[in-house]
mmCIF file of C-alpha atoms in Angstrom:
data_model
loop_
_atom_site.group_PDB
_atom_site.id
_atom_site.type_symbol
_atom_site.label_atom_id
_atom_site.label_comp_id
_atom_site.label_asym_id
_atom_site.label_seq_id
_atom_site.Cartn_x
_atom_site.Cartn_y
_atom_site.Cartn_z
ATOM 1 C CA MET A 1 0.000 0.000 0.000
ATOM 2 C CA ARG A 2 2.800 2.408 0.893
ATOM 3 C CA LYS A 3 4.542 1.714 -2.403
ATOM 4 C CA ASN A 4 1.338 2.466 -4.321
ATOM 5 C CA LYS A 5 0.878 5.723 -2.415
ATOM 6 C CA LYS A 6 4.463 6.751 -3.175
ATOM 7 C CA ARG A 7 3.964 5.997 -6.860
ATOM 8 C CA ARG A 8 0.786 8.062 -6.943
ATOM 9 C CA LEU A 9 2.515 10.972 -5.232
ATOM 10 C CA ARG A 10 5.364 10.812 -7.732
ATOM 11 C CA ILE A 11 2.963 10.747 -10.684
ATOM 12 C CA ILE A 12 0.954 13.675 -9.301
ATOM 13 C CA THR A 13 4.136 15.645 -8.606
ATOM 14 C CA LEU A 14 5.512 15.031 -12.111
ATOM 15 C CA THR A 15 2.170 15.968 -13.688
ATOM 16 C CA VAL A 16 1.930 19.263 -11.772
ATOM 17 C CA PHE A 17 5.550 20.083 -12.568
ATOM 18 C CA SER A 18 5.039 19.366 -16.286
ATOM 19 C CA ILE A 19 1.933 21.568 -16.439
ATOM 20 C CA PHE A 20 3.785 24.376 -14.653
ATOM 21 C CA MET A 21 6.728 24.160 -17.084
ATOM 22 C CA ILE A 22 4.410 24.212 -20.126
ATOM 23 C CA PHE A 23 2.631 27.357 -18.915
ATOM 24 C CA PHE A 24 5.944 28.967 -18.036
ATOM 25 C CA CYS A 25 7.368 28.294 -21.490
ATOM 26 C CA PHE A 26 4.281 29.666 -23.240
ATOM 27 C CA ASN A 27 4.317 32.758 -21.057
ATOM 28 C CA SER A 28 8.033 33.368 -21.706
ATOM 29 C CA TYR A 29 7.585 32.871 -25.447
ATOM 30 C CA GLY A 30 4.676 35.351 -25.523
ATOM 31 C CA GLN A 31 6.687 37.947 -23.644
ATOM 32 C CA ALA A 32 9.630 37.476 -26.011
ATOM 33 C CA ILE A 33 7.385 38.034 -29.008
ATOM 34 C CA ASN A 34 5.886 41.193 -27.478
ATOM 35 C CA GLU A 35 9.278 42.596 -26.521
ATOM 36 C CA GLN A 36 11.093 41.838 -29.775
ATOM 37 C CA SER A 37 8.081 42.458 -32.067
ATOM 38 C CA LEU A 38 8.817 39.453 -34.245
ATOM 39 C CA PRO A 39 7.160 39.779 -37.686
ATOM 40 C CA VAL A 40 4.389 37.288 -38.346
ATOM 41 C CA PRO A 41 3.750 36.519 -42.042
ATOM 42 C CA HIS A 42 0.349 37.363 -43.458
ATOM 43 C CA ILE A 43 -1.034 35.380 -46.393
ATOM 44 C CA ASP A 44 -3.887 36.808 -48.390
ATOM 45 C CA ILE A 45 -5.640 35.865 -51.649
ATOM 46 C CA ASP A 46 -7.538 38.645 -53.341
ATOM 47 C CA LEU A 47 -10.456 37.942 -55.650
ATOM 48 C CA GLY A 48 -11.860 40.758 -57.727
ATOM 49 C CA PRO A 49 -13.213 41.673 -61.133
ATOM 50 C CA ALA A 50 -10.797 41.637 -64.050
ATOM 51 C CA GLU A 51 -9.832 45.024 -65.423
ATOM 52 C CA ASN A 52 -9.178 43.892 -68.994
ATOM 53 C CA PRO A 53 -9.782 40.810 -71.212
ATOM 54 C CA GLN A 54 -6.134 39.776 -70.962
ATOM 55 C CA GLU A 55 -6.510 39.102 -67.232
ATOM 56 C CA VAL A 56 -9.534 36.911 -67.959
ATOM 57 C CA VAL A 57 -7.547 34.898 -70.499
ATOM 58 C CA SER A 58 -4.631 34.516 -68.075
ATOM 59 C CA SER A 59 -6.944 33.297 -65.299
ATOM 60 C CA LEU A 60 -8.580 30.754 -67.607
ATOM 61 C CA GLN A 61 -5.177 29.512 -68.750
ATOM 62 C CA ILE A 62 -4.071 29.031 -65.141
ATOM 63 C CA LEU A 63 -7.260 27.089 -64.343
ATOM 64 C CA PHE A 64 -6.787 24.980 -67.459
ATOM 65 C CA ILE A 65 -3.174 24.187 -66.579
ATOM 66 C CA ILE A 66 -4.109 23.261 -62.994
ATOM 67 C CA THR A 67 -6.847 20.956 -64.299
ATOM 68 C CA ILE A 68 -4.458 19.263 -66.727
ATOM 69 C CA ILE A 69 -1.865 18.770 -63.970
ATOM 70 C CA SER A 70 -4.468 17.126 -61.720
ATOM 71 C CA LEU A 71 -5.446 14.763 -64.551
ATOM 72 C CA VAL A 72 -1.883 13.870 -65.591
ATOM 73 C CA PRO A 73 -1.697 10.655 -63.476
ATOM 74 C CA SER A 74 -4.961 9.364 -64.961
ATOM 75 C CA ILE A 75 -3.882 10.293 -68.496
ATOM 76 C CA LEU A 76 -0.508 8.629 -67.987
ATOM 77 C CA ILE A 77 -2.055 5.386 -66.718
ATOM 78 C CA MET A 78 -5.071 5.124 -69.028
ATOM 79 C CA MET A 79 -3.925 6.498 -72.384
ATOM 80 C CA THR A 80 -0.263 5.510 -72.692
ATOM 81 C CA SER A 81 1.913 2.408 -72.580
ATOM 82 C CA PHE A 82 2.427 2.706 -68.813
ATOM 83 C CA THR A 83 -0.215 0.113 -67.888
ATOM 84 C CA ARG A 84 1.283 -2.739 -69.916
ATOM 85 C CA ILE A 85 4.831 -1.971 -68.810
ATOM 86 C CA ILE A 86 4.132 -1.856 -65.079
ATOM 87 C CA ILE A 87 2.058 -5.069 -65.233
ATOM 88 C CA VAL A 88 4.845 -6.940 -67.035
ATOM 89 C CA LEU A 89 7.490 -5.682 -64.596
ATOM 90 C CA HIS A 90 5.340 -6.745 -61.649
ATOM 91 C CA PHE A 91 4.870 -10.240 -63.094
ATOM 92 C CA LEU A 92 8.614 -10.479 -63.752
ATOM 93 C CA ARG A 93 9.422 -9.665 -60.136
ATOM 94 C CA SER A 94 6.832 -12.166 -58.906
ATOM 95 C CA ALA A 95 8.169 -14.875 -61.233
ATOM 96 C CA LEU A 96 11.691 -14.333 -59.946
ATOM 97 C CA GLY A 97 10.417 -14.587 -56.371
ATOM 98 C CA THR A 98 12.516 -11.653 -55.156
ATOM 99 C CA GLN A 99 9.526 -10.111 -53.310
ATOM 100 C CA GLN A 100 10.455 -6.408 -52.985
ATOM 101 C CA THR A 101 13.554 -6.399 -55.211
ATOM 102 C CA PRO A 102 13.623 -4.266 -57.318
ATOM 103 C CA PRO A 103 11.561 -1.957 -55.079
ATOM 104 C CA ASN A 104 8.354 -0.359 -56.267
ATOM 105 C CA GLN A 105 10.025 3.018 -56.756
ATOM 106 C CA VAL A 106 12.533 1.518 -59.184
ATOM 107 C CA LEU A 107 9.841 -0.307 -61.160
ATOM 108 C CA LEU A 108 7.677 2.813 -61.343
ATOM 109 C CA GLY A 109 10.639 4.927 -62.453
ATOM 110 C CA LEU A 110 11.625 2.392 -65.103
ATOM 111 C CA ALA A 111 8.027 2.168 -66.350
ATOM 112 C CA LEU A 112 7.777 5.953 -66.462
ATOM 113 C CA PHE A 113 10.939 6.442 -68.532
ATOM 114 C CA LEU A 114 10.011 3.583 -70.865
ATOM 115 C CA THR A 115 6.621 5.237 -71.326
ATOM 116 C CA LEU A 116 8.290 8.526 -72.228
ATOM 117 C CA PHE A 117 10.560 6.674 -74.667
ATOM 118 C CA ILE A 118 7.661 4.879 -76.363
ATOM 119 C CA MET A 119 5.368 7.914 -76.404
ATOM 120 C CA SER A 120 8.041 10.381 -77.568
ATOM 121 C CA PRO A 121 6.749 10.522 -81.202
ATOM 122 C CA ALA A 122 3.222 11.258 -79.981
ATOM 123 C CA LEU A 123 4.511 13.834 -77.492
ATOM 124 C CA SER A 124 6.495 15.551 -80.245
ATOM 125 C CA ASP A 125 3.372 15.745 -82.407
ATOM 126 C CA ILE A 126 1.386 17.184 -79.510
ATOM 127 C CA ASN A 127 4.057 19.821 -78.955
ATOM 128 C CA GLU A 128 4.169 20.809 -82.629
ATOM 129 C CA GLN A 129 0.460 20.653 -83.396
ATOM 130 C CA ALA A 130 -1.122 21.806 -80.136
ATOM 131 C CA ILE A 131 1.159 23.390 -77.546
ATOM 132 C CA LYS A 132 3.248 25.693 -79.740
ATOM 133 C CA PRO A 133 0.343 27.021 -81.871
ATOM 134 C CA TYR A 134 -1.779 27.555 -78.768
ATOM 135 C CA SER A 135 1.046 29.368 -76.951
ATOM 136 C CA ALA A 136 1.511 31.611 -80.003
ATOM 137 C CA GLY A 137 -2.217 32.392 -80.073
ATOM 138 C CA LEU A 138 -2.753 30.821 -83.502
ATOM 139 C CA ILE A 139 -5.447 28.341 -82.431
ATOM 140 C CA SER A 140 -8.165 28.249 -79.813
ATOM 141 C CA GLN A 141 -8.244 26.081 -76.707
ATOM 142 C CA GLU A 142 -10.760 23.637 -78.229
ATOM 143 C CA THR A 143 -8.631 23.230 -81.356
ATOM 144 C CA ALA A 144 -5.529 22.673 -79.226
ATOM 145 C CA ILE A 145 -7.268 19.895 -77.268
ATOM 146 C CA ASP A 146 -8.443 18.227 -80.484
ATOM 147 C CA ASN A 147 -4.950 18.427 -81.993
ATOM 148 C CA ALA A 148 -3.434 17.005 -78.801
ATOM 149 C CA MET A 149 -5.846 14.072 -78.792
ATOM 150 C CA LYS A 150 -5.121 13.028 -82.381
ATOM 151 C CA PRO A 151 -1.627 11.499 -81.782
ATOM 152 C CA ILE A 152 -2.839 9.783 -78.594
ATOM 153 C CA ARG A 153 -5.871 8.356 -80.374
ATOM 154 C CA GLU A 154 -3.646 7.105 -83.201
ATOM 155 C CA PHE A 155 -1.462 5.326 -80.637
ATOM 156 C CA MET A 156 -4.450 3.758 -78.886
ATOM 157 C CA PHE A 157 -5.981 2.620 -82.176
ATOM 158 C CA ARG A 158 -2.762 0.779 -83.048
ATOM 159 C CA GLN A 159 -2.865 -1.163 -79.757
ATOM 160 C CA VAL A 160 -6.571 -1.785 -79.188
ATOM 161 C CA ARG A 161 -8.254 -5.041 -80.141
ATOM 162 C CA THR A 162 -11.324 -5.159 -82.344
ATOM 163 C CA SER A 163 -13.191 -7.354 -79.857
ATOM 164 C CA ASP A 164 -12.648 -4.824 -77.073
ATOM 165 C CA LEU A 165 -13.844 -1.989 -79.305
ATOM 166 C CA ASN A 166 -16.928 -4.001 -80.242
ATOM 167 C CA LEU A 167 -17.674 -4.600 -76.564
ATOM 168 C CA PHE A 168 -17.887 -0.924 -75.643
ATOM 169 C CA MET A 169 -19.433 0.059 -78.949
ATOM 170 C CA GLY A 170 -22.197 -2.453 -78.270
ATOM 171 C CA ILE A 171 -22.703 -1.037 -74.782
ATOM 172 C CA SER A 172 -22.894 2.457 -76.311
ATOM 173 C CA ASN A 173 -25.369 1.280 -78.994
ATOM 174 C CA VAL A 174 -22.874 1.927 -81.802
ATOM 175 C CA ASP A 175 -22.615 -0.376 -84.801
ATOM 176 C CA PRO A 176 -19.816 -2.933 -84.167
ATOM 177 C CA ILE A 177 -16.715 -3.322 -86.327
ATOM 178 C CA GLU A 178 -16.737 -6.471 -88.430
ATOM 179 C CA ASN A 179 -12.992 -6.687 -89.087
ATOM 180 C CA ALA A 180 -9.817 -4.834 -88.204
ATOM 181 C CA GLN A 181 -9.435 -3.262 -91.665
ATOM 182 C CA ASN A 182 -12.521 -1.126 -91.153
ATOM 183 C CA ILE A 183 -11.013 0.598 -88.113
ATOM 184 C CA GLU A 184 -9.040 3.017 -90.281
ATOM 185 C CA ASP A 185 -12.206 4.035 -92.112
ATOM 186 C CA ILE A 186 -14.451 4.682 -89.124
ATOM 187 C CA LYS A 187 -12.005 5.536 -86.326
ATOM 188 C CA VAL A 188 -12.885 9.210 -86.679
ATOM 189 C CA GLN A 189 -16.462 8.347 -85.725
ATOM 190 C CA ILE A 190 -15.427 6.338 -82.644
ATOM 191 C CA PRO A 191 -15.605 8.630 -79.588
ATOM 192 C CA SER A 192 -12.857 8.705 -77.015
ATOM 193 C CA ARG A 193 -15.283 7.496 -74.320
ATOM 194 C CA VAL A 194 -15.402 4.191 -76.236
ATOM 195 C CA LEU A 195 -11.756 4.058 -77.271
ATOM 196 C CA ILE A 196 -10.167 4.706 -73.869
ATOM 197 C CA PRO A 197 -11.798 1.836 -71.867
ATOM 198 C CA ALA A 198 -11.311 -0.528 -74.819
ATOM 199 C CA PHE A 199 -7.626 0.422 -74.899
ATOM 200 C CA ILE A 200 -7.284 -0.144 -71.142
ATOM 201 C CA ILE A 201 -8.665 -3.683 -71.142
ATOM 202 C CA SER A 202 -6.592 -4.472 -74.246
ATOM 203 C CA GLU A 203 -3.474 -3.396 -72.379
ATOM 204 C CA LEU A 204 -4.474 -5.480 -69.363
ATOM 205 C CA LYS A 205 -4.967 -8.568 -71.529
ATOM 206 C CA THR A 206 -1.654 -8.083 -73.325
ATOM 207 C CA GLY A 207 0.187 -7.506 -70.041
ATOM 208 C CA PHE A 208 -1.250 -10.701 -68.538
ATOM 209 C CA MET A 209 -0.319 -12.712 -71.630
ATOM 210 C CA ILE A 210 3.279 -11.502 -71.473
ATOM 211 C CA GLY A 211 3.357 -12.195 -67.731
ATOM 212 C CA PHE A 212 2.234 -15.782 -68.339
ATOM 213 C CA LEU A 213 5.071 -16.303 -70.827
ATOM 214 C CA LEU A 214 7.553 -14.874 -68.324
ATOM 215 C CA TYR A 215 6.415 -17.305 -65.642
ATOM 216 C CA ILE A 216 7.015 -20.475 -67.701
ATOM 217 C CA PRO A 217 10.853 -20.823 -67.423
ATOM 218 C CA PHE A 218 10.868 -19.906 -63.732
ATOM 219 C CA ILE A 219 8.059 -22.366 -62.941
ATOM 220 C CA VAL A 220 10.102 -25.107 -64.630
ATOM 221 C CA ILE A 221 13.034 -24.308 -62.331
ATOM 222 C CA ASP A 222 10.755 -24.367 -59.273
ATOM 223 C CA MET A 223 9.328 -27.754 -60.300
ATOM 224 C CA VAL A 224 12.776 -29.261 -60.886
ATOM 225 C CA VAL A 225 14.095 -28.001 -57.550
ATOM 226 C CA ALA A 226 10.989 -29.151 -55.666
ATOM 227 C CA SER A 227 11.080 -32.645 -57.186
ATOM 228 C CA THR A 228 14.817 -32.934 -56.453
ATOM 229 C CA LEU A 229 14.356 -31.970 -52.816
ATOM 230 C CA MET A 230 11.487 -34.437 -52.419
ATOM 231 C CA SER A 231 13.535 -37.254 -53.935
ATOM 232 C CA MET A 232 16.359 -36.467 -51.501
ATOM 233 C CA GLY A 233 13.977 -36.498 -48.551
ATOM 234 C CA MET A 234 14.481 -32.817 -47.683
ATOM 235 C CA MET A 235 10.827 -32.121 -46.948
ATOM 236 C CA MET A 236 11.429 -29.278 -44.478
ATOM 237 C CA LEU A 237 13.688 -27.236 -46.754
ATOM 238 C CA PRO A 238 11.695 -24.563 -48.666
ATOM 239 C CA PRO A 239 12.096 -25.082 -52.435
ATOM 240 C CA ALA A 240 11.832 -21.325 -53.051
ATOM 241 C CA MET A 241 15.010 -20.743 -51.062
ATOM 242 C CA ILE A 242 16.966 -23.147 -53.263
ATOM 243 C CA SER A 243 15.392 -22.177 -56.589
ATOM 244 C CA LEU A 244 15.899 -18.417 -56.152
ATOM 245 C CA PRO A 245 19.691 -18.471 -56.835
ATOM 246 C CA PHE A 246 19.153 -20.636 -59.923
ATOM 247 C CA LYS A 247 16.466 -18.312 -61.255
ATOM 248 C CA LEU A 248 18.691 -15.298 -60.689
ATOM 249 C CA LEU A 249 21.590 -17.094 -62.385
ATOM 250 C CA LEU A 250 19.423 -17.959 -65.390
ATOM 251 C CA PHE A 251 18.109 -14.389 -65.610
ATOM 252 C CA VAL A 252 21.634 -12.938 -65.517
ATOM 253 C CA LEU A 253 23.104 -15.427 -68.009
ATOM 254 C CA VAL A 254 20.465 -14.704 -70.661
ATOM 255 C CA ASP A 255 20.756 -10.927 -69.999
ATOM 256 C CA GLY A 256 17.178 -10.875 -68.818
ATOM 257 C CA TRP A 257 16.646 -7.137 -68.475
ATOM 258 C CA ASN A 258 17.876 -6.505 -72.007
ATOM 259 C CA LEU A 259 15.732 -9.308 -73.380
ATOM 260 C CA VAL A 260 12.534 -8.469 -71.466
ATOM 261 C CA ILE A 261 12.671 -4.703 -71.994
ATOM 262 C CA GLY A 262 13.631 -5.039 -75.647
ATOM 263 C CA GLN A 263 10.808 -7.450 -76.435
ATOM 264 C CA LEU A 264 8.353 -5.432 -74.326
ATOM 265 C CA VAL A 265 9.063 -2.219 -76.221
ATOM 266 C CA GLN A 266 8.706 -4.048 -79.542
ATOM 267 C CA THR A 267 5.220 -5.246 -78.612
ATOM 268 C CA PHE A 268 3.942 -1.719 -79.153
ATOM 269 C CA LYS A 269 2.943 -1.207 -82.769
#
């Protein structure tokens, strides 16, 4: 009982002392601010009527740029080669069994730079046909958006499957495409709301197919190692621990990164 009372007294004493020190510090800090007159920053945002049309145009351009920046991640994922690349790299890491090596940041960075490499012709066309004329005031905002969408739509049309287009065209009550040769004739009439989801599921299907092909040689190694360990009676030894060095050795000997990245980039038409 005495020990409990002593503990309570210590806790109460420490609590009172801590509260006293906190108030003392705040009081000293307030006095220091009053004595030294430290400047406190003031942030203000003024909203008022525009004085001339040029200010209106500048405000609209700023809002447009902010909107585009907020949509950049979605545009990068949905309308470029990023989806297929990141899926294939994820399957490659899973097939190797290295868990978090390479880390996610490295895979995302590699996928991003490969996307910029693959999309560089389309980005150059967007810069020449949309950004530069719009910056010079030669075309309107609507025309700039249409010109920017043309190279991206051309890229998506080269990758999309006819069956995927027919799926969303049927959902949208649009006449389906009978064969792939007719795409060039009617692609102008296909809206982007149909093309973009069709392109996404096409990229998902292609990425999964490539991932399946990547798994085959590594699964063979896992099966050989597992059967060998079972024949030797090593039931408690994890096969993944033994097969990992062999998979890494195979991947290094065949120059796996060069082979996978090279073939992956060539899958884009």
